[in-house]
Short mmCIF file of C-alpha atoms and ligand atoms in Angstrom, two decimals:
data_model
loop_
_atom_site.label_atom_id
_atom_site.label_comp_id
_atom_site.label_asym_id
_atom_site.label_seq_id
_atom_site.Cartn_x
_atom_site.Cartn_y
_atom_site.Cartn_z
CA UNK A 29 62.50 115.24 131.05
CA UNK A 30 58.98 115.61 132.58
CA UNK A 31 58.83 119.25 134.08
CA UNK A 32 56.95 120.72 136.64
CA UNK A 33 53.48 122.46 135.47
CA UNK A 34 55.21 125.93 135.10
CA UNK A 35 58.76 126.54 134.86
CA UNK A 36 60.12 129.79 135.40
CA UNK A 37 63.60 130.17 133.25
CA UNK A 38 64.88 133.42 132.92
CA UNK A 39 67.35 134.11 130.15
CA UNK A 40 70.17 136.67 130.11
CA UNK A 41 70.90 136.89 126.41
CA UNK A 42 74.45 139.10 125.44
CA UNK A 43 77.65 138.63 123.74
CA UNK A 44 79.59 138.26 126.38
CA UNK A 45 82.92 138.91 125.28
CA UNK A 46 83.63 139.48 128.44
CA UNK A 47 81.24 138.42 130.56
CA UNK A 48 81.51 140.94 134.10
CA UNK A 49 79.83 141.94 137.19
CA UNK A 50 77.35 143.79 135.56
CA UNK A 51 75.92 140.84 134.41
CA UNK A 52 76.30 138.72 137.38
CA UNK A 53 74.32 141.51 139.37
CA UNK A 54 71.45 141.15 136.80
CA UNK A 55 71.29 137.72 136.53
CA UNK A 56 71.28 137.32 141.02
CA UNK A 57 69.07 140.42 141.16
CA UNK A 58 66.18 139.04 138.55
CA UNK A 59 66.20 135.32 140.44
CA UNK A 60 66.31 136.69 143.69
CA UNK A 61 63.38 139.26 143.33
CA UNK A 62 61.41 137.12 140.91
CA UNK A 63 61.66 133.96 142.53
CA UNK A 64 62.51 132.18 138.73
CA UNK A 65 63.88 128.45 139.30
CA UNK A 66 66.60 128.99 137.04
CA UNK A 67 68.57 131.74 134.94
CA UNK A 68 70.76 131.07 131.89
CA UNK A 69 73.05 133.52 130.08
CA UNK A 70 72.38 132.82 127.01
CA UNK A 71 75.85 133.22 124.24
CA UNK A 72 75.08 134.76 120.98
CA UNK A 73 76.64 132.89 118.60
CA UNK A 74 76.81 135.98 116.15
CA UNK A 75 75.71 138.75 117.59
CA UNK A 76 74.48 140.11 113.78
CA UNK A 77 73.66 143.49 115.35
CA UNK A 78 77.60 144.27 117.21
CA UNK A 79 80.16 141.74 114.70
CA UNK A 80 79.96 144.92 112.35
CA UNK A 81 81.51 146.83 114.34
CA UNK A 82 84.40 145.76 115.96
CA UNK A 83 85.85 141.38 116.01
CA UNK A 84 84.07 139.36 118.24
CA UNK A 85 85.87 136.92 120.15
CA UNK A 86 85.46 133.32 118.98
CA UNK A 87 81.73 131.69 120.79
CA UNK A 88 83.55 129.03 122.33
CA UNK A 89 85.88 131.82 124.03
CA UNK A 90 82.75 133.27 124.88
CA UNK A 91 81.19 130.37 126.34
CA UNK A 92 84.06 129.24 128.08
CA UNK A 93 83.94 132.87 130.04
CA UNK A 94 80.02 132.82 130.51
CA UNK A 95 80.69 129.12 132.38
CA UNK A 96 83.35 130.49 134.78
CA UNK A 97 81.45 133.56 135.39
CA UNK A 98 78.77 131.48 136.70
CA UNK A 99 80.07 128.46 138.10
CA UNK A 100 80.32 129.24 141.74
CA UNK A 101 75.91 130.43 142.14
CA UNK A 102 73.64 128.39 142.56
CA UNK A 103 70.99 128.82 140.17
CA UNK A 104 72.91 130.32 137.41
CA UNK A 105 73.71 128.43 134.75
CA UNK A 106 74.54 128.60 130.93
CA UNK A 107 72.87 128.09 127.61
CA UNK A 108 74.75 127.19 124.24
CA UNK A 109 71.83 126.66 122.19
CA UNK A 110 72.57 129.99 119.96
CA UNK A 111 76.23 128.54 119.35
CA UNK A 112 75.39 124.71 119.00
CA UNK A 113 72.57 125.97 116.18
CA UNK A 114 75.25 128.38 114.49
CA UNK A 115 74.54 131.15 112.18
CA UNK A 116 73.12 134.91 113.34
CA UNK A 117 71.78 135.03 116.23
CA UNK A 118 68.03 135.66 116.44
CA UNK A 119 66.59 135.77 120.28
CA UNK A 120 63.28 134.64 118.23
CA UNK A 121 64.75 131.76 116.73
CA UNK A 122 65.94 131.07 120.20
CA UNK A 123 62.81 131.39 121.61
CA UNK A 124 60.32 129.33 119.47
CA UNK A 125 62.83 126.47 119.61
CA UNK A 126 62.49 126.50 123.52
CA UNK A 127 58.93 126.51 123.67
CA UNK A 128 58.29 124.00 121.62
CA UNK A 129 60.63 121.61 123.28
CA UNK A 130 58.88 122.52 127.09
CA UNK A 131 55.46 124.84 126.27
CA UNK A 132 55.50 124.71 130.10
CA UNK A 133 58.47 126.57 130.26
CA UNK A 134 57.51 130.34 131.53
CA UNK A 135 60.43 132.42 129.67
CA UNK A 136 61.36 135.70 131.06
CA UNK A 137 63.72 137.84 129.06
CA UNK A 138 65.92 139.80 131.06
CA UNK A 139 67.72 142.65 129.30
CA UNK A 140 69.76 146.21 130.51
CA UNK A 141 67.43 149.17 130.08
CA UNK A 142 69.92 150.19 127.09
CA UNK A 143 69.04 147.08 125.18
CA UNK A 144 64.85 147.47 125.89
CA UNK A 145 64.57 150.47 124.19
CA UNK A 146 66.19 148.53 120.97
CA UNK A 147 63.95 145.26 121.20
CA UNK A 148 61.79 146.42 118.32
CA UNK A 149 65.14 146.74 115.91
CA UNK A 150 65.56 142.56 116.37
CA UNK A 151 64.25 140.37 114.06
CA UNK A 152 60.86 139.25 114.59
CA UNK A 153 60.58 141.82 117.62
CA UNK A 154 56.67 140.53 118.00
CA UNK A 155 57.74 137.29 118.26
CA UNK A 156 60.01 137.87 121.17
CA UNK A 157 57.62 140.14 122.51
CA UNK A 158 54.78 137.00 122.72
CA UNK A 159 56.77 134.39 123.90
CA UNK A 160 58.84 135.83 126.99
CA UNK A 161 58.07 138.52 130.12
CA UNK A 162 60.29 141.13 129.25
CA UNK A 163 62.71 142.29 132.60
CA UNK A 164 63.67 144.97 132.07
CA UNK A 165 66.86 145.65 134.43
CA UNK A 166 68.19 148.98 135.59
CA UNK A 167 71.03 149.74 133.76
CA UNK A 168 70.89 153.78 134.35
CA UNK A 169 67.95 154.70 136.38
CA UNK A 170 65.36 154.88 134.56
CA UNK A 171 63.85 152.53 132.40
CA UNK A 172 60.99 153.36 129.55
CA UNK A 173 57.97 151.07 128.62
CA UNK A 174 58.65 149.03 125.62
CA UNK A 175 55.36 148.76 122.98
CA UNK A 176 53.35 145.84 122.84
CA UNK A 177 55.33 143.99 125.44
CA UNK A 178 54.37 141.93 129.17
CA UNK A 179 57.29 143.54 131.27
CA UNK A 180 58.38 144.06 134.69
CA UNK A 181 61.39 146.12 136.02
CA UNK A 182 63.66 145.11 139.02
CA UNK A 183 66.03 147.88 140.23
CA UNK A 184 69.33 146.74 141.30
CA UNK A 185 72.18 148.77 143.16
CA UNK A 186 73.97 149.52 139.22
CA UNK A 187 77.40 148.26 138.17
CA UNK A 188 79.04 150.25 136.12
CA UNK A 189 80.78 147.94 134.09
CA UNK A 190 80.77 147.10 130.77
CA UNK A 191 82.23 144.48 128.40
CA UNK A 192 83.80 147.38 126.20
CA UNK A 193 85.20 149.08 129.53
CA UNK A 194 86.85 146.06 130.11
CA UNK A 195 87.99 145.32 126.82
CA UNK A 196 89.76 148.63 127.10
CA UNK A 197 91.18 148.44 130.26
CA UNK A 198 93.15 145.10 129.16
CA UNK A 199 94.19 147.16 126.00
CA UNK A 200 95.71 149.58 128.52
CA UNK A 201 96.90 146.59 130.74
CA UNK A 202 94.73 147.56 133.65
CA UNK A 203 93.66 145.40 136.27
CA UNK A 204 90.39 143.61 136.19
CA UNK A 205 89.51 143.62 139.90
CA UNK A 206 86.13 144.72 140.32
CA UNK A 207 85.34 144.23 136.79
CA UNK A 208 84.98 140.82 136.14
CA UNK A 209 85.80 137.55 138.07
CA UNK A 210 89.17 136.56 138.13
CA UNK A 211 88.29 133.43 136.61
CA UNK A 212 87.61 135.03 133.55
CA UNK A 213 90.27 137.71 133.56
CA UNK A 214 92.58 134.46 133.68
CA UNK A 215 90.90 133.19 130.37
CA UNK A 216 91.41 136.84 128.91
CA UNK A 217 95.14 136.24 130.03
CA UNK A 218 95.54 132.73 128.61
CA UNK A 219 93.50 133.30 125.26
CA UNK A 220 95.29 136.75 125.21
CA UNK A 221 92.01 138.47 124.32
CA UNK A 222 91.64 142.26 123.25
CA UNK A 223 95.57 142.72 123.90
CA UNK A 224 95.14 145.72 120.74
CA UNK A 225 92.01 148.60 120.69
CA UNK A 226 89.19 146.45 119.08
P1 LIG B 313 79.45 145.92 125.16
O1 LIG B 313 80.10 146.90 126.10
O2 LIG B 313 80.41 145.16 124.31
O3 LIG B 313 78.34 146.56 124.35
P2 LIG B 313 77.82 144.81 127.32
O4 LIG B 313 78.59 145.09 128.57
O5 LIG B 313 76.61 145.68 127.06
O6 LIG B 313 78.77 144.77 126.05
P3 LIG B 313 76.38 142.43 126.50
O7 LIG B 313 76.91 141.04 126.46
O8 LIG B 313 76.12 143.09 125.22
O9 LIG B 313 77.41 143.28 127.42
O10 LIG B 313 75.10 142.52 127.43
C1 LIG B 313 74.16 141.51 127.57
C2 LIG B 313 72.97 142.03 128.37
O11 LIG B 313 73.40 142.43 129.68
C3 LIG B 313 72.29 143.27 127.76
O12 LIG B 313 70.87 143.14 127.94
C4 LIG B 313 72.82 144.41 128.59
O13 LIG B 313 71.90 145.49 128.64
C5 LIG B 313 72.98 143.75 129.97
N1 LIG B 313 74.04 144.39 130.73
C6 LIG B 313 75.32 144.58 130.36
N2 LIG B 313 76.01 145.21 131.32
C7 LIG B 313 75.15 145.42 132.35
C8 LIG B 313 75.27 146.06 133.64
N3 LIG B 313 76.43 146.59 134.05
N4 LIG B 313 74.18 146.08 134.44
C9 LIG B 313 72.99 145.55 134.00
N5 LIG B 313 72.81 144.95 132.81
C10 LIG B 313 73.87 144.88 131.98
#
């Protein structure tokens, strides 16, 4: 598809298992303030750096949530690249494969202030750091410099919610309201997702 001389896709790479407010917020926030045409959360297939820890939901779970947590903006939409490739997930794998199919495509690589200060433990971390604008998002409230990278930081009002807070709140059969949409707490429900401490 021909595309317009610069395209300006940002990309909210995570997990996702759950998807939440949080990163609506982010994703709204970056468009909004940057003006980017589109922005994608982008599903780890295997999140290499989190699946030791704990059992990841399955990726089409995952994607399934990401869709429903989007589907009513505008502008939001979803990528299953990682999942459709398969194997660990590497954001410069991801990243390369983009630009080369549209080198017009300006990439801007949003990610929580908690995640930016662990860019250079990825693999390939220079990589990343040449092909994308690094956003760096206000998870607490304040947000360091990352080495060698092109970033900018938008401040949005925080949301204190995270996928493990909500993980453990369903363990504790808690209510999701004001955690997550209930689109996706339905699809927790139906799929029966983190019913036991992961
Ligand atoms: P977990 O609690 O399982 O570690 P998480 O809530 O951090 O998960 P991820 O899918 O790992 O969710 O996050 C994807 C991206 O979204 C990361 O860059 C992370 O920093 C960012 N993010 C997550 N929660 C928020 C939030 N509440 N506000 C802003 N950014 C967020």
């Amino acid at each position: 598809m021909p595309q317009p001389a610069s395209h300006q896709l940002g990309l909210l790479g995570g997990t996702f298992d759950p998807p939440h407010l949080g990163h609506l917020a982010a994703a709204r926030a970056v468009q909004a303030q940057l003006g980017l045409h589109r922005v994608d959360l982008l599903v780890a297939n295997d999140p290499w750096q989190k699946s030791g820890d704990r059992t990841v939901s399955p990726a089409a779970v995952r994607l399934e949530m990401a869709r429903a947590l989007v589907t009513d903006t505008p502008g939001l939409g979803v990528d299953d690249r990682e999942i459709r490739r398969g194997g660990p997930t590497y954001t410069a794998d991801t990243l390369e494969e983009i630009h080369r199919e549209s080198p017009n495509t300006e990439i801007f690589l949003i990610v929580g202030a908690d995640t930016a200060g662990r860019i250079h433990s990825w693999h390939r971390p220079e990589v990343v750091l040449a092909l994308s604008t690094l956003v760096i998002v206000n998870r607490t409230d304040h947000a360091s410099d990352i080495a060698g990278a092109t970033s900018v930081h938008v401040h949005m009002d925080p949301v204190n919610v995270s996928s493990t807070s909500i993980r453990e709140r369903v363990a504790a059969g808690q209510s999701l309201d004001g955690f997550t949409t209930p689109d996706v707490a339905r699809i927790i429900a139906e799929h029966g997702l983190y019913g036991e401490r992961t």
